[in-house]
Amino acid sequence: MIEILKDRKKQVFQKGAETGDRGIVCEKASLAGSVSQRACVFCGSRVVLYPIADALHLVHGPVGCAAYTWDIRGSLSSGPELHRLSFSTDLREKEVIFGGEKKLYAALTELIKAYAPKAAFVYATCIIGLIGDDVQAVCKKVQAEQGIPVIPVHSEGFRGTKKDGYKAACEALFRLVVEGGGQPGFPLSINILGDFNLAGETWMIKEYYRQMGIKVVSCITGDGRVDEIRESSRAGLNVVQCSGSMTQLAKMMEETYGLPFKRVSYFGIEDTAEALYSVARHFDDLQVMRKTEELVRSEVNRIYPEVQHYRKALEGKKAAIYVGGSFKAFSLVKALRHLGIQTAIVGSQTGNPEDYEYLKEICDAGTIIVDDTNPLELSRFMMEKDVDLLIGGVKERPIAYKMGAAFCDHNHERKTALAGFEGMLNFCREVYASIMSPVWQFSPARQRRATMEQTFSEEITKAMFST
Amino acid sequence: MLLRHTPETITDRSALTINPAKTCQPVGAMYAALGIHNCLPHSHGSQGCCAYHRSALTRHYKDPIMATTSSFTEGASVFGGQANLVESINNIFTIYSPDIIAVNTTCLSEVIGDDLPQIINKARADGKIPPGKTVIHANTPSFKGSHVTGFANMTSAMVQYLSERSGKKIPQINIIPGYVEPSDMAEMKRISLEMGIKSVLFPDTSGVVNSPLDGKFHMYPKGGATMEAIKSAGDSTFTLALGRTASLPAAKLLDTKCKVPFECLDLPIGLSATDTFVDCLRKTAGVSVPESLMVERGQVVDVLTDMHQYFFGKKVALIGDPDHLVSLAQFLTDMDMEVLYVVTGTPAGPKFVRRIRELTGEKTIVKEGLGVDMFQFHQLIKNAKPDLLFGNTYVKHIARDEDIPLIRMGFPIYDRVGHQYFPITGYRGALRLLEKILEAILDRQDRDAPEESFELVM
């Protein structure tokens, strides 16, 4: 393995190469001065709550935080689009000195009057935490005056990592849940948690449940609606997809309402099927189970031949995965295996020790597992492992291309639906289109590799015939 | 039709911004810092800021954008960021080995009051800055100015820290290019070279954020103004600052610090502004304009006259950065188009408003600074519908809702390429702009023409 900075050595693990059974070190603050790919608490809250389409999302702070998160996420709505506008209190020097509460109050009042939202989320950014605006009090006042929930989201960037932002978002959401809580439940019903309706994925998943005969009470937060979230405690089961962001809310609902939850993934054939079966098993209803089997069988039969077609071309390729949440990484490793692609490097920004243990289990020997890596490390690992594909987000894409590797966007700003059976096909197409693109023949990295391969095979030939 | 809820009636809003027409200082500072050779920009604040700025620049340039962060925690926010910055400097030189670190502050580090020069001195005293390596800084709180002023501040920091006066003049001219694309910086260098003038251009992001694909990942691509060059700027005979907002502060500072006289011109976008730029270069360097540039100029005039009938009376609305808007408004007026609205979220002051009116006439509505945003721009457009819009990628929402062609210009452009490679400055840039404008106007004309007036030859 390449040289890694001393302080980071324990955050990198190579399966099979180490002696003893040491675990990977994670959940650490990034090294000061590193090119970290991580973001902040605000980012975590914003991405989770963003898809609630009939709520007002007001970023309280200087304009940057609102500008950078304006409409970059492809979360679709089947109705209102209020979430896609970018509202900011645009704090100036004067307010930083004398406080921004007045401005916040005026902004909230004005916006609620203009847009009549179902609820308002107020994101407190770094600077608000420092200057000490009483956001809670302003929200309370506006709520009393306007008659809609006005919810502060404590997302000061420096308070931790993106994970702490997820927590803040869950706490904000729980306030809505509590408002409608305590009523009798619906039979055979679920909430979909942690699907953000990127490219319409929530709609696809909802359709599966419809076919299974299961009522979806609310989608938290993809194509989200305030009133649905208010009803959510009446469902029979919480089905959590993005576990990093939504497990917290599911736990809160379990504690308060005794509502059980299941963690699932809708990515890849196995995981999608298992997700649907596990929900069916939970309700233990013969009818539902029968319909689920039918659904899975017909969908798998439908997509399998095409997947096999792609596999023929992709068999033996190598991939690197670097994503935000580790749960995503699990499914990716499995999905790539369906295509005959081996995962040579896998890492996440926010994985916990159990996540990395599980990754160790499912990966092949030699796979490098990394926590909170940086571009320099990532590029060196990619070179060492000679990968054909990188799966990551916006900041990783050009790195892959420069090194002559294909790329698949698995971040929250992609525009292709990757969930469910149809999503698996989209994934296969995207990976195939990128890896097999003729453009790589022009990339010096591939040309070098081709030369190396030739030299290598010449050496083998020599070795074979010299005896 | 995302913005269908935008009402026509314009009411006063002082308390909020809807759909910003600017972003914050640090991203501009980071972009400027990338214009120094072997420089690693460093964001002194929470991780999020750095991540957002890198993402924004990555989406715009489609190139790896490297920068480090002080990774502030709650502790740093209470007890100050000194420990984080000193440790960062140490780590950065150990791991990434740049020649220079350019630190920009964020709203967080500004409010807690970190004294950057003192911290940098401490790092030096502690031996965290290896010999021959440099650390510079710019104060870029996000609650002041915009990305443009952030760019200006980091450019000034280059002068502050790097430029020196040896007492011996060097026959070279400084060009401070303003907040423009790498392609524009390259074009300015080309023009001065074409005129046989030795120039020091800084910052210079060409070759850094539009680096060629060579099969490797480079922490530091080949481009960028070298520290030696920026140092020698103090001995140059003259400084040409392009764009008041982005370039004037550095030029003034260079004059104060090293006694290099300067002139501040509009960005060389369009014919008149490029003429002024070339003429100023000619005069200060005492050279004549070469035939090659005259040919380029003649080609622009040729297309202008060939196609002038299509420009007459076309109404346009512009939104973007102040320096771009001034020159663009002039170019469009030169072409007989009617400039209805000129809007910027950057605080640009009454001088900006006067300058635009001078160029376009009193009818033009000019909005700048506090509370000015895309929402307001959209409202204006609803009140008098223009034929053409100029602005960044976000304007595409408005363009779609109102069915008006958009010409992409400014920052950010997330959904198109070309801006990295083809300049809009200089005569070649004017030609490209002309082509874009004509394409938009004539495409629309073709689309809307009734069968009997559908033309093949235009």
Short mmCIF file of C-alpha atoms in Angstrom, two decimals, chain A:
data_model
loop_
_atom_site.label_atom_id
_atom_site.label_comp_id
_atom_site.label_asym_id
_atom_site.label_seq_id
_atom_site.Cartn_x
_atom_site.Cartn_y
_atom_site.Cartn_z
CA MET A 1 0.00 0.00 0.00
CA ILE A 2 1.08 3.56 -0.57
CA GLU A 3 2.46 5.76 2.17
CA ILE A 4 -0.30 7.25 4.27
CA LEU A 5 0.05 10.05 6.73
CA LYS A 6 0.76 8.72 10.22
CA ASP A 7 -2.34 10.28 11.74
CA ARG A 8 -4.54 8.62 9.14
CA LYS A 9 -3.01 5.17 9.12
CA LYS A 10 -5.65 3.66 11.33
CA GLN A 11 -8.42 5.00 9.11
CA VAL A 12 -7.26 2.80 6.26
CA PHE A 13 -7.55 -0.97 6.18
CA GLN A 14 -6.69 -3.56 3.60
CA LYS A 15 -8.61 -6.77 3.85
CA GLY A 16 -6.36 -9.77 4.27
CA ALA A 17 -3.15 -7.74 4.33
CA GLU A 18 -3.10 -6.96 8.03
CA THR A 19 -2.11 -9.15 10.89
CA GLY A 20 -4.47 -9.41 13.81
CA ASP A 21 -8.03 -8.25 13.83
CA ARG A 22 -7.72 -4.52 14.31
CA GLY A 23 -10.75 -2.45 13.58
CA ILE A 24 -10.80 0.65 11.46
CA VAL A 25 -10.71 3.99 13.24
CA CYS A 26 -13.57 6.29 12.21
CA GLU A 27 -16.02 8.93 13.42
CA LYS A 28 -13.05 11.22 13.97
CA ALA A 29 -12.92 14.89 13.18
CA SER A 30 -10.98 15.44 9.97
CA LEU A 31 -7.39 16.43 10.32
CA ALA A 32 -7.07 20.22 10.32
CA GLY A 33 -5.48 21.16 7.04
CA SER A 34 -6.70 18.18 5.06
CA VAL A 35 -8.53 18.33 1.75
CA SER A 36 -11.54 16.72 3.39
CA GLN A 37 -14.44 15.73 1.17
CA ARG A 38 -16.76 16.21 4.14
CA ALA A 39 -19.29 18.97 4.64
CA CYS A 40 -20.91 20.45 7.76
CA VAL A 41 -23.91 20.23 10.09
CA PHE A 42 -25.93 22.70 8.00
CA CYS A 43 -25.33 20.60 4.91
CA GLY A 44 -26.69 17.53 6.71
CA SER A 45 -29.88 19.26 7.83
CA ARG A 46 -30.44 20.99 4.53
CA VAL A 47 -30.15 17.89 2.37
CA VAL A 48 -32.48 15.88 4.57
CA LEU A 49 -35.26 18.44 4.99
CA TYR A 50 -34.97 19.94 1.54
CA PRO A 51 -37.45 17.63 -0.25
CA ILE A 52 -40.41 18.67 1.93
CA ALA A 53 -42.00 20.56 -0.90
CA ASP A 54 -44.81 22.48 0.75
CA ALA A 55 -42.66 23.88 3.54
CA LEU A 56 -40.70 27.10 3.57
CA HIS A 57 -36.97 26.62 3.98
CA LEU A 58 -35.34 29.79 5.26
CA VAL A 59 -31.59 29.87 5.76
CA HIS A 60 -30.75 32.29 8.54
CA GLY A 61 -27.22 33.57 8.02
CA PRO A 62 -24.97 35.16 5.38
CA VAL A 63 -25.97 34.50 1.81
CA GLY A 64 -23.39 31.82 0.98
CA CYS A 65 -25.06 28.92 2.77
CA ALA A 66 -28.29 29.52 0.87
CA ALA A 67 -26.56 30.21 -2.44
CA TYR A 68 -24.57 26.96 -2.43
CA THR A 69 -27.60 24.82 -1.61
CA TRP A 70 -29.97 26.43 -4.08
CA ASP A 71 -31.69 23.78 -6.18
CA ILE A 72 -28.67 21.52 -6.51
CA ARG A 73 -30.54 18.43 -5.42
CA GLY A 74 -32.75 16.65 -7.90
CA SER A 75 -35.54 15.91 -5.40
CA LEU A 76 -38.74 15.99 -7.39
CA SER A 77 -42.16 17.00 -6.19
CA SER A 78 -45.51 15.87 -7.56
CA GLY A 79 -47.07 19.14 -6.45
CA PRO A 80 -45.72 22.27 -4.79
CA GLU A 81 -42.17 23.41 -5.59
CA LEU A 82 -41.59 25.81 -2.76
CA HIS A 83 -38.56 23.84 -1.61
CA ARG A 84 -36.65 24.68 -4.79
CA LEU A 85 -36.54 28.40 -4.11
CA SER A 86 -33.65 29.70 -2.06
CA PHE A 87 -34.58 31.96 0.85
CA SER A 88 -31.94 33.65 2.95
CA THR A 89 -31.89 36.38 5.57
CA ASP A 90 -28.63 37.45 3.89
CA LEU A 91 -27.09 38.76 7.13
CA ARG A 92 -24.86 41.80 6.81
CA GLU A 93 -22.26 43.29 9.08
CA LYS A 94 -24.81 45.37 11.00
CA GLU A 95 -26.84 42.33 12.02
CA VAL A 96 -23.74 40.40 12.95
CA ILE A 97 -23.04 43.12 15.49
CA PHE A 98 -26.54 43.95 16.66
CA GLY A 99 -28.24 40.62 16.12
CA GLY A 100 -30.37 39.24 13.31
CA GLU A 101 -33.59 38.45 15.17
CA LYS A 102 -35.54 41.41 13.79
CA LYS A 103 -34.53 40.56 10.26
CA LEU A 104 -35.47 36.93 10.79
CA TYR A 105 -38.86 37.90 12.16
CA ALA A 106 -39.55 40.24 9.26
CA ALA A 107 -38.38 37.68 6.69
CA LEU A 108 -40.50 34.88 8.13
CA THR A 109 -43.60 37.04 8.37
CA GLU A 110 -43.19 38.32 4.85
CA LEU A 111 -42.54 34.91 3.33
CA ILE A 112 -45.37 33.15 5.12
CA LYS A 113 -47.73 35.86 3.94
CA ALA A 114 -46.50 35.59 0.37
CA TYR A 115 -46.32 31.80 0.00
CA ALA A 116 -48.76 30.38 2.57
CA PRO A 117 -46.55 27.36 3.33
CA LYS A 118 -47.73 24.46 5.49
CA ALA A 119 -44.75 24.84 7.80
CA ALA A 120 -41.47 26.74 7.95
CA PHE A 121 -38.00 25.44 8.73
CA VAL A 122 -35.45 27.97 9.89
CA TYR A 123 -31.85 26.83 9.51
CA ALA A 124 -29.47 28.44 11.98
CA THR A 125 -25.99 28.61 10.38
CA CYS A 126 -22.53 28.98 11.97
CA ILE A 127 -22.76 32.63 12.62
CA ILE A 128 -26.15 32.48 14.31
CA GLY A 129 -24.73 30.13 16.91
CA LEU A 130 -21.96 32.61 17.57
CA ILE A 131 -23.91 35.85 17.74
CA GLY A 132 -26.53 34.07 19.81
CA ASP A 133 -29.78 34.98 18.05
CA ASP A 134 -32.69 33.44 19.93
CA VAL A 135 -34.05 31.63 16.88
CA GLN A 136 -36.28 29.50 19.05
CA ALA A 137 -38.07 32.55 20.46
CA VAL A 138 -38.56 34.18 17.06
CA CYS A 139 -39.95 30.94 15.63
CA LYS A 140 -42.32 30.58 18.56
CA LYS A 141 -43.59 34.09 18.13
CA VAL A 142 -44.15 33.74 14.39
CA GLN A 143 -45.81 30.36 14.89
CA ALA A 144 -48.29 31.89 17.35
CA GLU A 145 -49.03 34.76 15.00
CA GLN A 146 -49.22 32.85 11.73
CA GLY A 147 -50.72 29.58 12.90
CA ILE A 148 -48.30 27.23 11.13
CA PRO A 149 -45.44 25.24 12.62
CA VAL A 150 -42.27 27.34 12.51
CA ILE A 151 -39.43 25.02 13.37
CA PRO A 152 -35.86 26.01 14.19
CA VAL A 153 -33.19 23.66 12.89
CA HIS A 154 -30.00 23.91 14.89
CA SER A 155 -27.52 23.39 12.14
CA GLU A 156 -24.55 25.58 13.05
CA GLY A 157 -21.80 24.22 10.84
CA PHE A 158 -19.12 23.93 13.48
CA ARG A 159 -21.20 21.87 15.91
CA GLY A 160 -20.04 18.60 14.41
CA THR A 161 -20.31 16.71 11.14
CA LYS A 162 -23.00 16.13 8.57
CA LYS A 163 -24.31 13.40 10.89
CA ASP A 164 -25.13 15.97 13.57
CA GLY A 165 -27.05 17.80 10.88
CA TYR A 166 -29.11 14.67 10.24
CA LYS A 167 -29.86 14.57 13.93
CA ALA A 168 -30.97 18.18 13.97
CA ALA A 169 -33.21 17.46 10.99
CA CYS A 170 -34.75 14.44 12.72
CA GLU A 171 -35.48 16.52 15.79
CA ALA A 172 -37.17 19.14 13.62
CA LEU A 173 -39.21 16.48 11.84
CA PHE A 174 -40.22 14.88 15.10
CA ARG A 175 -41.97 18.09 16.07
CA LEU A 176 -44.28 17.63 13.09
CA VAL A 177 -44.79 13.96 13.89
CA VAL A 178 -45.80 14.75 17.44
CA GLU A 179 -48.39 17.28 16.29
CA GLY A 180 -50.53 14.57 14.71
CA GLY A 181 -49.51 11.73 17.02
CA GLY A 182 -51.55 9.42 19.19
CA GLN A 183 -54.41 8.58 16.86
CA PRO A 184 -55.48 5.05 15.95
CA GLY A 185 -53.33 3.44 13.26
CA PHE A 186 -53.90 2.37 9.68
CA PRO A 187 -53.74 -1.37 8.90
CA LEU A 188 -50.97 -2.61 6.57
CA SER A 189 -49.31 0.75 6.32
CA ILE A 190 -45.80 2.15 6.35
CA ASN A 191 -43.80 5.35 6.23
CA ILE A 192 -40.98 5.59 3.72
CA LEU A 193 -38.03 7.22 5.48
CA GLY A 194 -34.80 8.47 3.98
CA ASP A 195 -35.63 8.33 0.34
CA PHE A 196 -35.20 11.76 -1.15
CA ASN A 197 -37.05 11.25 -4.42
CA LEU A 198 -34.00 11.90 -6.53
CA ALA A 199 -35.14 11.57 -10.11
CA GLY A 200 -38.50 10.25 -8.89
CA GLU A 201 -37.20 7.26 -6.90
CA THR A 202 -39.85 7.64 -4.18
CA TRP A 203 -42.56 7.30 -6.81
CA MET A 204 -41.06 4.02 -8.02
CA ILE A 205 -40.86 2.63 -4.50
CA LYS A 206 -44.37 3.79 -3.66
CA GLU A 207 -45.61 1.93 -6.70
CA TYR A 208 -44.02 -1.31 -5.43
CA TYR A 209 -45.84 -0.94 -2.13
CA ARG A 210 -49.08 -0.16 -3.90
CA GLN A 211 -48.73 -3.39 -5.84
CA MET A 212 -48.03 -5.25 -2.61
CA GLY A 213 -51.23 -3.88 -1.09
CA ILE A 214 -49.50 -1.70 1.46
CA LYS A 215 -50.59 1.84 2.22
CA VAL A 216 -47.87 4.49 2.32
CA VAL A 217 -48.85 7.02 4.96
CA SER A 218 -45.97 9.42 4.44
CA CYS A 219 -42.71 9.84 2.62
CA ILE A 220 -40.12 11.37 4.88
CA THR A 221 -38.75 13.28 3.15
CA GLY A 222 -38.84 12.55 -0.62
CA ASP A 223 -41.75 14.36 -2.29
CA GLY A 224 -42.60 15.19 1.31
CA ARG A 225 -45.69 16.95 2.60
CA VAL A 226 -46.16 18.49 5.99
CA ASP A 227 -49.62 17.01 6.57
CA GLU A 228 -48.47 13.51 5.65
CA ILE A 229 -45.61 13.74 8.12
CA ARG A 230 -48.10 14.82 10.76
CA GLU A 231 -50.02 11.58 10.12
CA SER A 232 -46.95 9.39 10.09
CA SER A 233 -47.18 8.05 13.63
CA ARG A 234 -50.36 6.24 12.59
CA ALA A 235 -48.47 3.89 10.25
CA GLY A 236 -47.69 0.30 11.18
CA LEU A 237 -44.02 0.31 10.26
CA ASN A 238 -41.19 2.71 9.50
CA VAL A 239 -39.09 1.60 6.57
CA VAL A 240 -35.77 3.39 6.70
CA GLN A 241 -33.62 3.65 3.61
CA CYS A 242 -30.93 6.24 4.26
CA SER A 243 -30.08 4.88 7.67
CA GLY A 244 -27.47 7.53 8.41
CA SER A 245 -29.98 10.31 8.26
CA MET A 246 -33.27 8.79 9.35
CA THR A 247 -32.59 6.05 11.91
CA GLN A 248 -32.67 8.68 14.61
CA LEU A 249 -36.23 9.71 13.73
CA ALA A 250 -37.33 6.08 13.48
CA LYS A 251 -35.91 5.46 16.96
CA MET A 252 -37.72 8.48 18.38
CA MET A 253 -40.98 7.26 16.88
CA GLU A 254 -40.38 3.78 18.23
CA GLU A 255 -39.80 5.09 21.72
CA THR A 256 -42.79 7.42 21.71
CA TYR A 257 -45.37 5.48 19.72
CA GLY A 258 -44.03 1.94 19.80
CA LEU A 259 -43.76 2.11 16.04
CA PRO A 260 -41.23 -0.51 14.88
CA PHE A 261 -38.72 0.20 12.12
CA LYS A 262 -36.68 -1.69 9.56
CA ARG A 263 -33.54 -0.61 7.78
CA VAL A 264 -33.60 -1.44 4.10
CA SER A 265 -31.90 -0.54 0.86
CA TYR A 266 -33.59 -0.24 -2.50
CA PHE A 267 -30.38 -0.36 -4.38
CA GLY A 268 -29.55 -3.45 -6.40
CA ILE A 269 -31.58 -6.56 -7.10
CA GLU A 270 -30.88 -8.44 -3.88
CA ASP A 271 -31.36 -5.50 -1.57
CA THR A 272 -34.54 -4.28 -3.24
CA ALA A 273 -36.08 -7.74 -3.14
CA GLU A 274 -35.01 -8.19 0.46
CA ALA A 275 -36.44 -4.78 1.37
CA LEU A 276 -39.84 -5.64 -0.03
CA TYR A 277 -39.86 -9.15 1.43
CA SER A 278 -38.86 -7.92 4.85
CA VAL A 279 -41.78 -5.49 4.88
CA ALA A 280 -44.12 -8.23 3.73
CA ARG A 281 -42.80 -10.59 6.41
CA HIS A 282 -43.33 -7.93 9.02
CA PHE A 283 -47.04 -7.73 8.32
CA ASP A 284 -47.31 -11.51 8.07
CA ASP A 285 -50.23 -11.26 5.68
CA LEU A 286 -50.65 -14.07 3.16
CA GLN A 287 -52.13 -11.82 0.52
CA VAL A 288 -49.30 -9.28 0.82
CA MET A 289 -46.65 -12.00 0.71
CA ARG A 290 -48.15 -13.51 -2.42
CA LYS A 291 -48.28 -10.16 -4.18
CA THR A 292 -44.71 -9.37 -3.14
CA GLU A 293 -43.45 -12.64 -4.57
CA GLU A 294 -45.26 -11.93 -7.82
CA LEU A 295 -43.83 -8.44 -7.99
CA VAL A 296 -40.26 -9.47 -7.32
CA ARG A 297 -40.43 -12.42 -9.70
CA SER A 298 -41.83 -10.44 -12.59
CA GLU A 299 -39.46 -7.51 -12.06
CA VAL A 300 -36.36 -9.69 -11.78
CA ASN A 301 -37.40 -11.65 -14.85
CA ARG A 302 -37.91 -8.42 -16.68
CA ILE A 303 -34.53 -6.87 -15.96
CA TYR A 304 -32.29 -9.93 -15.63
CA PRO A 305 -31.54 -10.50 -19.31
CA GLU A 306 -30.42 -6.90 -19.76
CA VAL A 307 -28.26 -7.02 -16.65
CA GLN A 308 -26.61 -10.15 -18.04
CA HIS A 309 -25.99 -8.38 -21.29
CA TYR A 310 -24.04 -5.65 -19.48
CA ARG A 311 -22.26 -8.17 -17.31
CA LYS A 312 -20.75 -9.82 -20.35
CA ALA A 313 -18.93 -6.62 -21.18
CA LEU A 314 -18.05 -5.59 -17.64
CA GLU A 315 -16.89 -8.86 -16.11
CA GLY A 316 -13.49 -8.46 -14.44
CA LYS A 317 -13.50 -4.68 -14.20
CA LYS A 318 -12.49 -3.00 -10.97
CA ALA A 319 -14.25 -0.21 -9.09
CA ALA A 320 -13.61 2.29 -6.34
CA ILE A 321 -16.47 3.57 -4.20
CA TYR A 322 -16.33 6.74 -2.15
CA VAL A 323 -19.69 7.90 -0.88
CA GLY A 324 -21.16 9.90 1.98
CA GLY A 325 -23.06 7.20 3.89
CA SER A 326 -21.68 3.71 4.31
CA PHE A 327 -25.05 2.01 3.91
CA LYS A 328 -24.99 3.08 0.29
CA ALA A 329 -21.58 1.46 -0.04
CA PHE A 330 -22.88 -1.96 1.06
CA SER A 331 -25.48 -2.02 -1.68
CA LEU A 332 -23.03 -0.76 -4.25
CA VAL A 333 -20.55 -3.54 -3.52
CA LYS A 334 -23.33 -6.09 -4.03
CA ALA A 335 -24.77 -4.43 -7.10
CA LEU A 336 -21.36 -4.22 -8.74
CA ARG A 337 -20.88 -7.92 -8.08
CA HIS A 338 -23.99 -8.58 -10.19
CA LEU A 339 -22.13 -6.93 -13.03
CA GLY A 340 -19.01 -8.97 -12.40
CA ILE A 341 -17.20 -5.86 -11.16
CA GLN A 342 -14.90 -6.22 -8.20
CA THR A 343 -14.74 -3.48 -5.58
CA ALA A 344 -11.07 -2.67 -5.06
CA ILE A 345 -11.49 0.42 -2.89
CA VAL A 346 -14.44 1.39 -0.76
CA GLY A 347 -14.91 4.23 1.67
CA SER A 348 -17.32 6.68 3.18
CA GLN A 349 -17.31 10.05 4.87
CA THR A 350 -19.38 9.06 7.87
CA GLY A 351 -19.23 5.31 8.49
CA ASN A 352 -19.25 3.88 12.02
CA PRO A 353 -17.25 0.88 13.32
CA GLU A 354 -20.07 -1.61 12.65
CA ASP A 355 -20.43 -0.30 9.10
CA TYR A 356 -16.76 -0.90 8.39
CA GLU A 357 -16.86 -4.36 9.98
CA TYR A 358 -19.71 -5.24 7.63
CA LEU A 359 -17.79 -3.84 4.67
CA LYS A 360 -14.82 -6.00 5.61
CA GLU A 361 -17.12 -9.00 5.61
CA ILE A 362 -18.65 -8.45 2.19
CA CYS A 363 -15.53 -7.30 0.33
CA ASP A 364 -12.95 -9.51 -1.34
CA ALA A 365 -9.44 -9.95 0.01
CA GLY A 366 -7.19 -7.06 -0.95
CA THR A 367 -9.94 -4.48 -0.94
CA ILE A 368 -8.87 -1.19 0.59
CA ILE A 369 -11.37 0.26 3.06
CA VAL A 370 -11.01 3.95 3.90
CA ASP A 371 -12.68 6.41 6.22
CA ASP A 372 -12.77 10.16 5.42
CA THR A 373 -10.21 9.94 2.64
CA ASN A 374 -8.80 12.87 0.67
CA PRO A 375 -8.25 13.27 -3.07
CA LEU A 376 -4.50 12.67 -2.91
CA GLU A 377 -4.94 9.38 -1.09
CA LEU A 378 -7.90 8.38 -3.21
CA SER A 379 -6.05 9.06 -6.45
CA ARG A 380 -3.02 7.08 -5.28
CA PHE A 381 -5.17 4.13 -4.25
CA MET A 382 -6.95 4.31 -7.58
CA MET A 383 -3.64 4.25 -9.39
CA GLU A 384 -2.33 1.39 -7.26
CA LYS A 385 -5.48 -0.67 -7.74
CA ASP A 386 -5.81 0.37 -11.37
CA VAL A 387 -9.58 0.81 -11.17
CA ASP A 388 -11.85 1.21 -14.17
CA LEU A 389 -14.62 3.05 -12.37
CA LEU A 390 -15.13 5.48 -9.51
CA ILE A 391 -18.49 5.87 -7.83
CA GLY A 392 -18.76 9.08 -5.87
CA GLY A 393 -20.08 12.62 -5.80
CA VAL A 394 -19.47 15.99 -7.40
CA LYS A 395 -15.93 16.55 -6.09
CA GLU A 396 -14.75 13.08 -7.12
CA ARG A 397 -15.97 13.16 -10.71
CA PRO A 398 -13.18 15.21 -12.33
CA ILE A 399 -10.54 13.28 -10.37
CA ALA A 400 -11.76 10.04 -11.93
CA TYR A 401 -11.80 11.52 -15.41
CA LYS A 402 -8.33 13.00 -15.13
CA MET A 403 -7.05 9.55 -14.24
CA GLY A 404 -8.84 7.95 -17.15
CA ALA A 405 -11.39 6.15 -14.99
CA ALA A 406 -15.11 5.98 -15.69
CA PHE A 407 -17.51 7.60 -13.24
CA CYS A 408 -20.96 7.03 -11.81
CA ASP A 409 -22.61 9.70 -9.69
CA HIS A 410 -24.17 8.26 -6.59
CA ASN A 411 -24.62 11.47 -4.73
CA HIS A 412 -27.72 13.43 -3.94
CA GLU A 413 -27.50 15.64 -6.98
CA ARG A 414 -27.67 12.97 -9.65
CA LYS A 415 -30.53 13.05 -12.10
CA THR A 416 -30.85 9.31 -12.74
CA ALA A 417 -33.06 7.10 -10.60
CA LEU A 418 -30.95 4.26 -9.20
CA ALA A 419 -33.46 2.77 -6.76
CA GLY A 420 -35.45 -0.39 -7.24
CA PHE A 421 -35.34 -2.83 -10.15
CA GLU A 422 -35.67 -0.16 -12.80
CA GLY A 423 -32.94 1.78 -10.99
CA MET A 424 -30.63 -1.24 -11.20
CA LEU A 425 -31.04 -1.15 -14.95
CA ASN A 426 -30.27 2.56 -14.99
CA PHE A 427 -27.20 1.89 -12.85
CA CYS A 428 -26.02 -0.86 -15.21
CA ARG A 429 -26.54 1.40 -18.22
CA GLU A 430 -24.69 4.28 -16.60
CA VAL A 431 -21.75 2.15 -15.51
CA TYR A 432 -21.63 0.41 -18.88
CA ALA A 433 -21.88 3.67 -20.83
CA SER A 434 -19.04 5.21 -18.88
CA ILE A 435 -16.67 2.24 -18.67
CA MET A 436 -17.16 1.19 -22.27
CA SER A 437 -17.06 4.69 -23.75
CA PRO A 438 -14.65 4.97 -26.68
CA VAL A 439 -13.39 8.29 -25.28
CA TRP A 440 -11.02 6.49 -22.93
CA GLN A 441 -8.90 5.39 -25.86
CA PHE A 442 -7.75 9.03 -26.00
CA SER A 443 -6.86 9.17 -22.32
CA PRO A 444 -3.11 8.92 -21.73
CA ALA A 445 -3.72 6.93 -18.55
CA ARG A 446 -5.47 4.19 -20.50
CA GLN A 447 -2.85 4.32 -23.20
CA ARG A 448 -0.14 3.85 -20.61
CA ARG A 449 -2.05 0.99 -19.11
CA ALA A 450 -2.51 -0.65 -22.47
CA THR A 451 1.24 -0.48 -23.03
CA MET A 452 1.87 -1.92 -19.60
CA GLU A 453 -0.53 -4.76 -20.22
CA GLN A 454 1.19 -5.53 -23.47
CA THR A 455 4.59 -5.56 -21.84
CA PHE A 456 3.19 -7.70 -19.08
CA SER A 457 1.70 -10.24 -21.43
CA GLU A 458 4.94 -10.31 -23.43
CA GLU A 459 6.79 -11.13 -20.24
CA ILE A 460 4.36 -13.91 -19.44
CA THR A 461 4.68 -15.28 -22.92
CA LYS A 462 8.47 -15.22 -22.58
CA ALA A 463 8.30 -16.93 -19.22
CA MET A 464 5.97 -19.59 -20.54
CA PHE A 465 8.05 -20.49 -23.53
CA SER A 466 11.52 -20.12 -22.08
CA THR A 467 11.39 -23.40 -20.19
#
